[in-house]
Tab-separated table of N, CA and C in Angstrom:
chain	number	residue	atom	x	y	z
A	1	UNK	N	109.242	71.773	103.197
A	1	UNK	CA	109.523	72.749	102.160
A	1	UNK	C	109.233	74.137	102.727
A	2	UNK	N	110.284	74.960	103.186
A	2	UNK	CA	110.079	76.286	103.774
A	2	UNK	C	109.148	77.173	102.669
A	3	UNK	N	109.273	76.804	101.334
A	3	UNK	CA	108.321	77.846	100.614
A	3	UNK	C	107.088	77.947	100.710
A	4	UNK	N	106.994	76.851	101.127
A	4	UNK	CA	104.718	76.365	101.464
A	4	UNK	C	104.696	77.376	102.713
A	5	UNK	N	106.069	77.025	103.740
A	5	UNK	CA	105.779	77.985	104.994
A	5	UNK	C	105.754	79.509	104.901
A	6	UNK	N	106.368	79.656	104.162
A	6	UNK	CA	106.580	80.962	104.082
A	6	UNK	C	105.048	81.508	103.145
A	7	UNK	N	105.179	80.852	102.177
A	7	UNK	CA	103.939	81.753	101.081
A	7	UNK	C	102.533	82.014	101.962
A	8	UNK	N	102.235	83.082	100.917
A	8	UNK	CA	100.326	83.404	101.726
A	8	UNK	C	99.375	82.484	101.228
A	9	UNK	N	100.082	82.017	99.666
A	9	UNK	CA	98.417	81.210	98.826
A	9	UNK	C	98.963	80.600	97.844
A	10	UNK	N	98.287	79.984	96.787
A	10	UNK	CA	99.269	79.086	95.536
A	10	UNK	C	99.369	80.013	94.962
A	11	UNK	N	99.475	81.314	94.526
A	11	UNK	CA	99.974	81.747	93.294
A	11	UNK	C	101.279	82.814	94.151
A	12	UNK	N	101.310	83.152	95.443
A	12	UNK	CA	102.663	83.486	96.174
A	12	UNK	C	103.876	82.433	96.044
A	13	UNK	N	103.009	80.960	96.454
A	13	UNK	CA	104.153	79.627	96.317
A	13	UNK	C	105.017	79.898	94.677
A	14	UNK	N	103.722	79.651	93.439
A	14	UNK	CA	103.891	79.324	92.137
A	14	UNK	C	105.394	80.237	92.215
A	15	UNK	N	105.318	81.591	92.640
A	15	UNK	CA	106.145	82.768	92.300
A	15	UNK	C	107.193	82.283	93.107
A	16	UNK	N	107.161	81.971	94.345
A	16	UNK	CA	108.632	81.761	94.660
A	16	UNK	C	109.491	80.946	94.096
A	17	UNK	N	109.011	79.873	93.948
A	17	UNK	CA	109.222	78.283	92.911
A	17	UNK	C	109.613	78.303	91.815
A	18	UNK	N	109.514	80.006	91.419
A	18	UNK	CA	109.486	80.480	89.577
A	18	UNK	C	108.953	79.724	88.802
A	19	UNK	N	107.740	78.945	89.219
A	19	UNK	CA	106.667	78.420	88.313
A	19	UNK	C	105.848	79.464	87.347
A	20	UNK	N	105.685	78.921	86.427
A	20	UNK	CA	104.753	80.112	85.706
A	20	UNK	C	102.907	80.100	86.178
A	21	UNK	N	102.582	81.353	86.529
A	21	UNK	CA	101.416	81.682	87.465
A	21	UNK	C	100.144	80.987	86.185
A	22	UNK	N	99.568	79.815	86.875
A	22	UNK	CA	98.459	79.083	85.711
A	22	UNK	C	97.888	78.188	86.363
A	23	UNK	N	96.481	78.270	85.851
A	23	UNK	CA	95.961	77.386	86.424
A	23	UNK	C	96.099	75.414	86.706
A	24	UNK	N	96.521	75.480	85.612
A	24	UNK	CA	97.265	73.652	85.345
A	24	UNK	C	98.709	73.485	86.275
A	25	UNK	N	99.258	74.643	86.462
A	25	UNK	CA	100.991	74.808	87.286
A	25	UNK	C	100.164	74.381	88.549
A	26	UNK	N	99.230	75.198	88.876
A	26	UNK	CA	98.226	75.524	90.670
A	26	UNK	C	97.871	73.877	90.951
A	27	UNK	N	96.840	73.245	89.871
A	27	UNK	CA	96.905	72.011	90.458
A	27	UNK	C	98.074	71.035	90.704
A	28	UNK	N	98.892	71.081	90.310
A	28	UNK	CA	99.987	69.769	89.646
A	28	UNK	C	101.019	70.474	90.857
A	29	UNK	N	100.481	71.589	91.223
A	29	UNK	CA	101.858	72.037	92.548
A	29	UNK	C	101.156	71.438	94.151
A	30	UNK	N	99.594	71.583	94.124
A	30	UNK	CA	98.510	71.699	94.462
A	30	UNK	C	98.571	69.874	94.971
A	31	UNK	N	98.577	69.072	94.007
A	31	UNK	CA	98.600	67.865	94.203
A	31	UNK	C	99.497	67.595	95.025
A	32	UNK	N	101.286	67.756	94.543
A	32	UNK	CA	102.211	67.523	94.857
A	32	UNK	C	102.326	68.114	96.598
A	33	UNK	N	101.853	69.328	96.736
A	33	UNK	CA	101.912	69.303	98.251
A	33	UNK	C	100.951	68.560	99.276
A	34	UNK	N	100.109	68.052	98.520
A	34	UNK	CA	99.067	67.355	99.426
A	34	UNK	C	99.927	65.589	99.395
A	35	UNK	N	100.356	65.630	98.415
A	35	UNK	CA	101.603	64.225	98.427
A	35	UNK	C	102.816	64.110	99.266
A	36	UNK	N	102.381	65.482	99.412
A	36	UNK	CA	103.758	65.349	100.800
A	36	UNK	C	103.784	65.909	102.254
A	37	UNK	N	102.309	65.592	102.553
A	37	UNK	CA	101.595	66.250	103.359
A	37	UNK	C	101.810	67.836	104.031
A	38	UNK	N	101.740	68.591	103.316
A	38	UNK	CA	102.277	69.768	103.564
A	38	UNK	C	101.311	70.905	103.998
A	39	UNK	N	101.869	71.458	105.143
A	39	UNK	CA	100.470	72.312	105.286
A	39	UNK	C	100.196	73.801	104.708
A	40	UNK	N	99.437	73.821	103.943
A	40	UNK	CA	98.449	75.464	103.752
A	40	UNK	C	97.175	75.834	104.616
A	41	UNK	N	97.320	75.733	105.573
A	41	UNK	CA	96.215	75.925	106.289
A	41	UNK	C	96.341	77.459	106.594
A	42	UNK	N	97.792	78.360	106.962
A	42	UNK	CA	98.150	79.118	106.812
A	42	UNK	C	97.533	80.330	105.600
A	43	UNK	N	97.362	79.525	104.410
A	43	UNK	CA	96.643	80.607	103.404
A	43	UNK	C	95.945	81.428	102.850
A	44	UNK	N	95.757	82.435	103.188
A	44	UNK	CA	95.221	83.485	102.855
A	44	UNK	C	93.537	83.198	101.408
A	45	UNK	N	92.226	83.025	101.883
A	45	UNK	CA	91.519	82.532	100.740
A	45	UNK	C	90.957	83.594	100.745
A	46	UNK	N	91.101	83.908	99.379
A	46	UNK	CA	90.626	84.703	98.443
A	46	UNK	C	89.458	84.802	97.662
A	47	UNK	N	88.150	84.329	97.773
A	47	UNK	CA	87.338	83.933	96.642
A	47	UNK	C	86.509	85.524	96.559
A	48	UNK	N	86.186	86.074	95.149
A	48	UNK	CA	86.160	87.350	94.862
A	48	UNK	C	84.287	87.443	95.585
A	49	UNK	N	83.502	86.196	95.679
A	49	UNK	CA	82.354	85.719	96.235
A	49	UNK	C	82.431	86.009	97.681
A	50	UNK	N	83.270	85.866	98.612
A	50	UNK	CA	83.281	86.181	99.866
A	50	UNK	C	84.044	87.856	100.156
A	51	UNK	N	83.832	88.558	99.319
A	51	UNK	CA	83.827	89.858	99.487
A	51	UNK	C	83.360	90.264	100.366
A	52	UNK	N	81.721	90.188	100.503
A	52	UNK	CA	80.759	90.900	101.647
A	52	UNK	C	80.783	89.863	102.671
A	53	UNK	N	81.044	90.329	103.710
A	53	UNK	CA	80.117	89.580	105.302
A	53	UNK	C	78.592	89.376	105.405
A	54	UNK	N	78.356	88.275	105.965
A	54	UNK	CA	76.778	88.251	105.849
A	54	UNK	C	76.160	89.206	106.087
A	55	UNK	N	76.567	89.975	107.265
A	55	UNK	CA	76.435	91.050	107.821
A	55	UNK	C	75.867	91.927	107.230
A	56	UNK	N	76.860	92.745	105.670
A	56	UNK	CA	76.934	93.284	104.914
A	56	UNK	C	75.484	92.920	104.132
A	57	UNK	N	75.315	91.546	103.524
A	57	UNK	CA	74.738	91.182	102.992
A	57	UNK	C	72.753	91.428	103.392
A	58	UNK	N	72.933	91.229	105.013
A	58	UNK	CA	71.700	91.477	105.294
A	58	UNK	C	71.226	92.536	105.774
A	59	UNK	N	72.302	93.572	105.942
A	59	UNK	CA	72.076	94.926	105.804
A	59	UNK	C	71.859	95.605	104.516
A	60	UNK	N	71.841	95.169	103.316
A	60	UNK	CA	71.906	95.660	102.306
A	60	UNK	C	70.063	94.812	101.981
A	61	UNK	N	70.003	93.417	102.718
A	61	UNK	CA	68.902	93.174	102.206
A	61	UNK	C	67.719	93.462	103.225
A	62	UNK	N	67.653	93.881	103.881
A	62	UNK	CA	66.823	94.645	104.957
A	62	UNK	C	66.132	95.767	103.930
A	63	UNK	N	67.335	96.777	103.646
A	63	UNK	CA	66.570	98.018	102.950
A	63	UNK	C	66.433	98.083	101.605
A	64	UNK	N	66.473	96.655	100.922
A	64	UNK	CA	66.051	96.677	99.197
A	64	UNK	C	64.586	95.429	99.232
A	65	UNK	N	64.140	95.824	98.048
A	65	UNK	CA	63.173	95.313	97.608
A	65	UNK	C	63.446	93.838	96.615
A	66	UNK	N	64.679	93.712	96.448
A	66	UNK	CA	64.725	93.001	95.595
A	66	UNK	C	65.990	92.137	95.364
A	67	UNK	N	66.844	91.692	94.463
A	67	UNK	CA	67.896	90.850	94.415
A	67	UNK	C	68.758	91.849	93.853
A	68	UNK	N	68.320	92.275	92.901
A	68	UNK	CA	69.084	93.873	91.817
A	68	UNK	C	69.405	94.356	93.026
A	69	UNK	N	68.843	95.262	93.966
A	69	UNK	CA	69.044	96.092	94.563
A	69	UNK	C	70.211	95.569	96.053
A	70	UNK	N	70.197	94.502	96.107
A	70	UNK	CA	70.931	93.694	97.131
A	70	UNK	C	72.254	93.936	96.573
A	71	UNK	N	72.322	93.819	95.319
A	71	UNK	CA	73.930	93.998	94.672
A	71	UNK	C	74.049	95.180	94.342
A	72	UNK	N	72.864	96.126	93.987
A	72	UNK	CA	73.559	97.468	93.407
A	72	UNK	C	74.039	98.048	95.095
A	73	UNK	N	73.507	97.520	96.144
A	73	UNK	CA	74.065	98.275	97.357
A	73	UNK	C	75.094	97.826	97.906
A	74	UNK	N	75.750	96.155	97.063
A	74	UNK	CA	77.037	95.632	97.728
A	74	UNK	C	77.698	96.490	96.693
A	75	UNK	N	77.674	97.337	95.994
A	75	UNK	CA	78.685	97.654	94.696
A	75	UNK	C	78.804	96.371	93.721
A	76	UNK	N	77.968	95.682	93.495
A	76	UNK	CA	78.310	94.439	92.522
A	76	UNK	C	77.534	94.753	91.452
A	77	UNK	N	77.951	93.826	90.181
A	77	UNK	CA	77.003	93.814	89.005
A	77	UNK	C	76.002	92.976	89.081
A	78	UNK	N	75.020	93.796	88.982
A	78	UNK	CA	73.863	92.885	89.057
A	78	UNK	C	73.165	91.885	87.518
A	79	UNK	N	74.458	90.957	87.308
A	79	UNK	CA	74.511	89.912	86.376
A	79	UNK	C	73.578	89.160	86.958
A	80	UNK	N	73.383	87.668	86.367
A	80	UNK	CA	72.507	86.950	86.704
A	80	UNK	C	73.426	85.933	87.754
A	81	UNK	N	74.607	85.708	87.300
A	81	UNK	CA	75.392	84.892	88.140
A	81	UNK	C	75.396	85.391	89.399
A	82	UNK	N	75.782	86.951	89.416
A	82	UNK	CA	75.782	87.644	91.187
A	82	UNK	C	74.593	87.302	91.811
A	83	UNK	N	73.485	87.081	90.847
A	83	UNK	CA	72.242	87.398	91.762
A	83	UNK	C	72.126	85.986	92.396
A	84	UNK	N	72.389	85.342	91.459
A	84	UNK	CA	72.127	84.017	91.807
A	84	UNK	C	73.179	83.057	93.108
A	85	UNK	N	74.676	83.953	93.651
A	85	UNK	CA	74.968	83.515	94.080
A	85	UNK	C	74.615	84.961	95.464
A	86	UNK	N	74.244	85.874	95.548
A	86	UNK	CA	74.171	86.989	96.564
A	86	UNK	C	72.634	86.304	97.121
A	87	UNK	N	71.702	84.951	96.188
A	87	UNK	CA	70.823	84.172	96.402
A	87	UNK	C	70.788	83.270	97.335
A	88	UNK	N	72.012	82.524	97.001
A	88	UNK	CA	72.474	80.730	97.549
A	88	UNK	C	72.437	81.733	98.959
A	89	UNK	N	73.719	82.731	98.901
A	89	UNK	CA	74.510	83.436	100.556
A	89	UNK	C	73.684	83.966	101.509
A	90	UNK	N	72.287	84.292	100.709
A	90	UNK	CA	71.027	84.976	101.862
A	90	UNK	C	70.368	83.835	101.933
A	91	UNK	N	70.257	82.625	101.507
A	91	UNK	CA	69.622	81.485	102.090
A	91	UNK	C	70.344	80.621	102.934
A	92	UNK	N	71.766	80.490	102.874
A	92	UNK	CA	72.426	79.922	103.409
A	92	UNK	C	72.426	80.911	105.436
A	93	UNK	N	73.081	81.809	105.032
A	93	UNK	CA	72.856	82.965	106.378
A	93	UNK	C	71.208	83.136	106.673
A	94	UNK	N	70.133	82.256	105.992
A	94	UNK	CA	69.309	82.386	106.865
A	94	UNK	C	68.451	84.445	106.842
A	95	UNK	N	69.052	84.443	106.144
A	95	UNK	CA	68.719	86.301	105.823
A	95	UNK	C	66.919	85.872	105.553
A	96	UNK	N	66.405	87.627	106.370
A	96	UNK	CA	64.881	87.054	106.282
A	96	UNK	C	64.920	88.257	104.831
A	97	UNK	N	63.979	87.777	103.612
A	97	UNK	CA	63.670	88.471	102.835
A	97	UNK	C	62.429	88.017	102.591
A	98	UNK	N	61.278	87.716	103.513
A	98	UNK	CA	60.536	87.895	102.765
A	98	UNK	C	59.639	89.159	102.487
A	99	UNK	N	60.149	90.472	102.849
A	99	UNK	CA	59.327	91.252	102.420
A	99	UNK	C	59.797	91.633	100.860
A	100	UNK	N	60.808	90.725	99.952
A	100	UNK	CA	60.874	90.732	98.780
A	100	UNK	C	59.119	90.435	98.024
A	101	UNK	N	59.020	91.187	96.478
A	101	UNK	CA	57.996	90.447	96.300
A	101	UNK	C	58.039	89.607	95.519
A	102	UNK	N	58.828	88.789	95.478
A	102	UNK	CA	59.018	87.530	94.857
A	102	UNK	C	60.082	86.416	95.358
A	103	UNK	N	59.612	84.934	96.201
A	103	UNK	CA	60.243	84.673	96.850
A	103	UNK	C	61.421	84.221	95.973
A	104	UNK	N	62.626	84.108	96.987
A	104	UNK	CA	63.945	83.602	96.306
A	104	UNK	C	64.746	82.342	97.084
A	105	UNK	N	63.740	81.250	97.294
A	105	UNK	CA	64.312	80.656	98.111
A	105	UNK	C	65.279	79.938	97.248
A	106	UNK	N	65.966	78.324	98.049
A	106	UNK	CA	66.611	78.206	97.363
A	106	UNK	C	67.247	77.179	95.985
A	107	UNK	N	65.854	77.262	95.733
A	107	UNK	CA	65.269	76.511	93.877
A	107	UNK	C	64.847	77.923	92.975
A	108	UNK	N	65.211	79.451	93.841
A	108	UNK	CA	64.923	80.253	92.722
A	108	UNK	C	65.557	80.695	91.553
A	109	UNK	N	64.828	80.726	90.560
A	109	UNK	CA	65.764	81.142	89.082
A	109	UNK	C	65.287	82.799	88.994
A	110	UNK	N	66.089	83.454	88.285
A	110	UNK	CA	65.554	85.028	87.794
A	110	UNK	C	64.726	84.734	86.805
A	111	UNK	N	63.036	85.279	86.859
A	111	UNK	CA	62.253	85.230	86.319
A	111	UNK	C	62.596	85.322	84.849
A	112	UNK	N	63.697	86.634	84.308
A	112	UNK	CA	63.989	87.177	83.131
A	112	UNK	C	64.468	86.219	82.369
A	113	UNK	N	65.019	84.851	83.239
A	113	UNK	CA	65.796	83.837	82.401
A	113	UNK	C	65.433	82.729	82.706
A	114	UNK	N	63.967	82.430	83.372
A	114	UNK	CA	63.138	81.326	82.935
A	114	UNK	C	62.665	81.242	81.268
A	115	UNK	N	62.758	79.545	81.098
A	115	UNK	CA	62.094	79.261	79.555
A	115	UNK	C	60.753	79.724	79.240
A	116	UNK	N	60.120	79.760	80.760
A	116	UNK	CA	58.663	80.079	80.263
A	116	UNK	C	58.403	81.536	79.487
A	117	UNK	N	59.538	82.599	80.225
A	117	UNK	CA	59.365	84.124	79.967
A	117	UNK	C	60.263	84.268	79.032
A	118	UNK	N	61.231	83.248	78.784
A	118	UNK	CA	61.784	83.693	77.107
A	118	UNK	C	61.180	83.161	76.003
A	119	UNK	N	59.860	81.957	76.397
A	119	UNK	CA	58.648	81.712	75.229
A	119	UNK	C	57.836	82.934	75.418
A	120	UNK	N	57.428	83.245	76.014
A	120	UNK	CA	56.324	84.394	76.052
A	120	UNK	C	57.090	85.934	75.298
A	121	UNK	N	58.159	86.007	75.093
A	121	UNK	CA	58.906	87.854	74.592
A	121	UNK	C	58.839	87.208	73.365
C-alpha cells in the first residue's frame, strides 16, 4: 500500500485514505496494517511527553530545587501529571537530584496529593 509509504504517521495515512481523523478510525486502520504486515517504522513519533531531551531535562534539574521548578524551566505546567511524569524521565535518565529536598525516586507521589496531607488540611 504506497499510502503507509508515503505518510509520516496515522493521522497523515487517516488523511490520505479520507478516513475521518479519530481515535477508533487510528486503531481499526492501525490493526489492519499490522494484518498486512506493513511497515511504519518510517513514522514520525510524536508524543507531546518527549518534547525535552534528557539533556534538557537535566540541565534544567541541575539548577532547580525542586520538581515545580524542573517544569517551570522546561516551559511546562507544573500540573501534577507533568511532575509526575518530568519524575518517571529523571529516574529513568538516571538524572542526579539529590540535592532536591525531598527525594523523588521512583515510588514518589507529590506530597500536596498524598491522603495523609489531604487528612491533615
Amino acid at each position: 500500500m504506497s499510502a503507509v509509504a508515503e505518510a509520516r504517521n496515522w493521522t497523515d495515512l487517516m488523511r490520505r485514505l479520507g478516513l475521518k481523523v479519530s481515535g477508533g478510525q487510528r486503531r481499526v486502520l492501525q490493526e489492519r496494517v499490522v494484518e498486512r504486515g506493513l511497515d511504519t517504522s518510517h513514522f514520525v513519533k510524536r508524543s507531546p511527553y518527549r518534547k525535552y531531551p534528557d539533556s534538557a531535562i537535566a540541565e534544567a534539574a541541575a539548577s532547580s530545587s525542586s520538581l515545580r521548578e524542573v517544569a517551570l524551566k522546561l516551559g511546562a505546567d507544573p500540573a501534577s501529571g507533568t511532575l509526575s511524569h518530568i519524575r518517571r524521565r529523571i529516574h529513568a535518565a538516571g538524572i542526579d537530584v539529590r540535592h532536591f529536598p525531598v527525594s523523588i525516586g521512583p515510588t514518589w507521589t507529590c506530597p500536596s496529593l498524598s491522603k495523609s496531607s489531604r487528612k491533615q488540611q
